[in-house]
Amino acid sequence: MVAATDEILASGTLSDASWSALCDHCTPDEALELCMLIGHYVMIALTLNTVGVQLDRQPAQEPAD
């Protein structure tokens, strides 16, 4: 799944060989769902970057005891 994600993000597509390898680990429906999820997160990131949404400031973490 990570390799498929990397390939989609790098090239905008998934090769037949990569699709086949992905389907060795999940159903075709689950593979399609992964592609849709990747696209959804890319869309959200592009939208947030375009409109200039700033990251929330993270509170300082307390040292562990």
Tab-separated table of C-alpha atoms in Angstrom:
chain	number	residue	atom	x	y	z
A	1	MET	CA	0.000	0.000	0.000
A	2	VAL	CA	2.858	2.376	0.772
A	3	ALA	CA	4.542	1.600	-2.549
A	4	ALA	CA	1.254	2.179	-4.385
A	5	THR	CA	0.780	5.476	-2.562
A	6	ASP	CA	4.310	6.584	-3.419
A	7	GLU	CA	3.781	5.705	-7.078
A	8	ILE	CA	0.462	7.542	-7.309
A	9	LEU	CA	1.918	10.642	-5.664
A	10	ALA	CA	5.020	10.588	-7.876
A	11	SER	CA	3.385	9.876	-11.232
A	12	GLY	CA	-0.321	10.536	-10.815
A	13	THR	CA	-1.119	6.973	-11.800
A	14	LEU	CA	-0.592	3.358	-10.849
A	15	SER	CA	0.993	0.923	-13.303
A	16	ASP	CA	-0.699	-2.354	-14.154
A	17	ALA	CA	2.051	-4.242	-12.322
A	18	SER	CA	1.595	-2.126	-9.205
A	19	TRP	CA	-2.191	-2.507	-9.361
A	20	SER	CA	-1.769	-6.270	-9.571
A	21	ALA	CA	0.671	-6.288	-6.647
A	22	LEU	CA	-1.724	-4.148	-4.601
A	23	CYS	CA	-4.584	-6.530	-5.357
A	24	ASP	CA	-2.451	-9.393	-4.037
A	25	HIS	CA	-2.900	-7.795	-0.602
A	26	CYS	CA	-6.470	-6.516	-0.815
A	27	THR	CA	-9.582	-6.760	-2.945
A	28	PRO	CA	-9.955	-4.655	-6.105
A	29	ASP	CA	-12.622	-2.620	-4.291
A	30	GLU	CA	-10.199	-1.916	-1.434
A	31	ALA	CA	-7.477	-0.967	-3.924
A	32	LEU	CA	-9.861	1.484	-5.584
A	33	GLU	CA	-10.769	2.864	-2.156
A	34	LEU	CA	-7.062	3.449	-1.457
A	35	CYS	CA	-6.697	5.374	-4.727
A	36	MET	CA	-9.719	7.497	-3.851
A	37	LEU	CA	-8.389	8.141	-0.346
A	38	ILE	CA	-5.013	9.254	-1.687
A	39	GLY	CA	-6.726	11.609	-4.121
A	40	HIS	CA	-8.946	12.987	-1.373
A	41	TYR	CA	-6.006	13.835	0.873
A	42	VAL	CA	-4.126	15.447	-2.029
A	43	MET	CA	-7.211	17.549	-2.810
A	44	ILE	CA	-7.513	18.683	0.813
A	45	ALA	CA	-3.808	19.563	1.004
A	46	LEU	CA	-3.939	21.564	-2.234
A	47	THR	CA	-7.048	23.412	-1.107
A	48	LEU	CA	-5.604	24.278	2.304
A	49	ASN	CA	-2.349	25.454	0.723
A	50	THR	CA	-4.204	27.517	-1.891
A	51	VAL	CA	-6.357	29.396	0.614
A	52	GLY	CA	-3.435	29.871	3.005
A	53	VAL	CA	-4.697	27.964	6.016
A	54	GLN	CA	-2.010	28.055	8.693
A	55	LEU	CA	-1.097	24.998	10.747
A	56	ASP	CA	-2.321	24.969	14.329
A	57	ARG	CA	0.387	25.761	16.799
A	58	GLN	CA	1.241	22.625	18.749
A	59	PRO	CA	1.417	23.044	22.545
A	60	ALA	CA	4.746	22.304	24.164
A	61	GLN	CA	4.863	18.762	25.470
A	62	GLU	CA	5.551	18.083	29.111
A	63	PRO	CA	8.681	15.998	29.780
A	64	ALA	CA	7.919	12.366	30.601
A	65	ASP	CA	8.407	11.343	34.227
